[in-house]
Amino acid sequence: MNDLFQTTRELTATALPVELEALAPPPLLLPGEQLEHYQALQQAIFADLAPRSAIEWLLAIDIAELSWDIQRYRMLRHKLLETYRQTAVEAALRRIDMVGIDPEFEAEAETYTLQNALSWRCDPVAASEIEARLAAYGFDQRAITTEVYVQAREVLVLFEGLLNAAQTKRMLLLREIRNQRFGAGPLRRLR
């Protein structure tokens, strides 16, 4: 169907030349990230780009790092949305449970609301009970999702900026590799 796509079996291993290994230090990984995953991504990019010169290798290394960053930003954004979903459930529970509470019991009621939101996140049985209760008061999944995006809007803008910047840099580097190969690159003109 698509001749440009290679399956894992078709990807050929392209190893970083030993003399360039110092230019590609191991990545600084966040907790939960695995070096093997980074290396697999890097290897797939190297195999796909098949760098031919030192400059192309440097560009390919940068493309691999940017691709890793893009994956990282997507995963972090997903985890962020999970956290904000708990906060949105908490806010909805507060709107239901805190109405008409005597001021002297507000602190205790707030504690129970926080515990219920945590239970919603950690306990599937509690989650279905809480979701049914929320639905009975008009808080369906769309309402909760809307609350998530309202609460997370500023941080989502930050992640969108990070993703766009990394994707733009990656495209520029890919274009530079193309320019190097087809003689339009600045280094080719100097030769």
Short mmCIF file of C-alpha atoms in Angstrom, two decimals, residues 21-148:
data_model
loop_
_atom_site.label_atom_id
_atom_site.label_comp_id
_atom_site.label_asym_id
_atom_site.label_seq_id
_atom_site.Cartn_x
_atom_site.Cartn_y
_atom_site.Cartn_z
CA GLU A 21 29.43 8.07 19.86
CA ALA A 22 30.77 10.92 22.00
CA LEU A 23 28.37 13.24 20.19
CA ALA A 24 25.35 11.19 21.27
CA PRO A 25 25.53 10.85 25.06
CA PRO A 26 22.86 8.77 26.79
CA PRO A 27 19.64 10.70 27.35
CA LEU A 28 18.59 12.07 30.70
CA LEU A 29 15.56 9.94 31.43
CA LEU A 30 12.64 10.80 33.67
CA PRO A 31 11.32 8.27 36.19
CA GLY A 32 9.36 5.60 34.35
CA GLU A 33 11.23 6.07 31.07
CA GLN A 34 13.44 3.26 29.81
CA LEU A 35 16.74 3.51 28.00
CA GLU A 36 15.74 0.58 25.76
CA HIS A 37 12.72 2.54 24.49
CA TYR A 38 14.89 5.55 23.69
CA GLN A 39 17.44 3.36 21.93
CA ALA A 40 14.71 1.63 19.90
CA LEU A 41 13.35 4.99 18.76
CA GLN A 42 16.85 6.24 17.99
CA GLN A 43 17.67 3.07 16.05
CA ALA A 44 14.46 3.30 14.00
CA ILE A 45 15.25 6.92 13.10
CA PHE A 46 18.84 6.07 12.19
CA ALA A 47 17.64 3.18 10.02
CA ASP A 48 15.02 5.36 8.33
CA LEU A 49 17.33 8.30 7.67
CA ALA A 50 20.44 6.22 6.91
CA PRO A 51 22.90 9.06 7.58
CA ARG A 52 25.82 9.21 5.15
CA SER A 53 28.09 11.88 6.59
CA ALA A 54 29.12 13.25 9.97
CA ILE A 55 26.78 16.22 9.52
CA GLU A 56 23.87 13.91 8.69
CA TRP A 57 24.69 11.79 11.76
CA LEU A 58 24.62 14.90 13.96
CA LEU A 59 21.28 15.91 12.44
CA ALA A 60 19.91 12.37 12.90
CA ILE A 61 20.97 12.39 16.57
CA ASP A 62 19.14 15.67 17.07
CA ILE A 63 16.06 14.33 15.27
CA ALA A 64 16.05 11.28 17.56
CA GLU A 65 16.27 13.50 20.65
CA LEU A 66 13.48 15.77 19.41
CA SER A 67 11.33 12.75 18.59
CA TRP A 68 11.89 11.44 22.12
CA ASP A 69 10.93 14.84 23.53
CA ILE A 70 7.74 14.84 21.46
CA GLN A 71 6.80 11.40 22.80
CA ARG A 72 7.65 12.57 26.32
CA TYR A 73 5.48 15.70 25.98
CA ARG A 74 2.56 13.60 24.78
CA MET A 75 2.89 11.17 27.69
CA LEU A 76 3.24 13.98 30.23
CA ARG A 77 0.21 15.74 28.76
CA HIS A 78 -1.78 12.51 29.09
CA LYS A 79 -0.75 12.10 32.74
CA LEU A 80 -1.57 15.73 33.37
CA LEU A 81 -5.08 15.22 31.99
CA GLU A 82 -5.53 12.21 34.28
CA THR A 83 -4.59 14.35 37.27
CA TYR A 84 -6.91 17.15 36.21
CA ARG A 85 -9.70 14.61 35.70
CA GLN A 86 -9.44 13.74 39.40
CA THR A 87 -9.55 17.46 40.21
CA ALA A 88 -12.62 17.86 37.98
CA VAL A 89 -14.39 14.98 39.74
CA GLU A 90 -13.44 16.59 43.04
CA ALA A 91 -14.93 19.93 41.90
CA ALA A 92 -18.15 18.24 40.78
CA LEU A 93 -18.42 16.35 44.08
CA ARG A 94 -17.86 19.61 45.91
CA ARG A 95 -20.77 21.21 43.99
CA ILE A 96 -23.01 18.33 45.01
CA ASP A 97 -21.85 17.59 48.56
CA MET A 98 -20.94 21.02 49.87
CA VAL A 99 -24.22 22.76 49.08
CA GLY A 100 -25.92 23.82 52.29
CA ILE A 101 -23.16 22.50 54.58
CA ASP A 102 -22.96 24.25 57.91
CA PRO A 103 -19.70 26.29 58.00
CA GLU A 104 -18.46 24.41 61.05
CA PHE A 105 -18.57 21.11 59.08
CA GLU A 106 -17.04 22.46 55.84
CA ALA A 107 -13.50 21.33 56.64
CA GLU A 108 -14.62 17.79 57.42
CA ALA A 109 -16.85 17.67 54.33
CA GLU A 110 -13.94 18.94 52.21
CA THR A 111 -11.76 16.11 53.55
CA TYR A 112 -14.39 13.53 52.57
CA THR A 113 -14.70 15.11 49.13
CA LEU A 114 -10.95 14.83 48.59
CA GLN A 115 -10.98 11.21 49.78
CA ASN A 116 -13.87 10.40 47.43
CA ALA A 117 -12.04 11.92 44.46
CA LEU A 118 -8.94 9.88 45.30
CA SER A 119 -11.10 6.75 45.64
CA TRP A 120 -12.59 7.55 42.24
CA ARG A 121 -9.10 7.47 40.75
CA CYS A 122 -7.82 4.37 42.55
CA ASP A 123 -10.84 2.12 43.10
CA PRO A 124 -12.92 0.97 40.09
CA VAL A 125 -15.93 0.09 42.28
CA ALA A 126 -15.87 3.48 43.98
CA ALA A 127 -15.37 5.12 40.57
CA SER A 128 -18.53 3.58 39.12
CA GLU A 129 -20.54 4.55 42.22
CA ILE A 130 -19.23 8.12 42.15
CA GLU A 131 -19.81 8.43 38.40
CA ALA A 132 -23.40 7.20 38.85
CA ARG A 133 -23.90 9.75 41.61
CA LEU A 134 -22.43 12.51 39.49
CA ALA A 135 -24.60 11.49 36.53
CA ALA A 136 -27.69 11.66 38.74
CA TYR A 137 -26.86 15.34 39.31
CA GLY A 138 -26.18 16.04 35.63
CA PHE A 139 -22.39 15.62 35.63
CA ASP A 140 -21.84 13.20 32.75
CA GLN A 141 -18.45 12.40 31.20
CA ARG A 142 -18.67 15.39 28.85
CA ALA A 143 -19.26 17.76 31.75
CA ILE A 144 -16.28 16.29 33.60
CA THR A 145 -14.11 16.48 30.47
CA THR A 146 -15.11 20.11 29.96
CA GLU A 147 -14.10 20.84 33.55
CA VAL A 148 -10.75 19.09 32.92
#
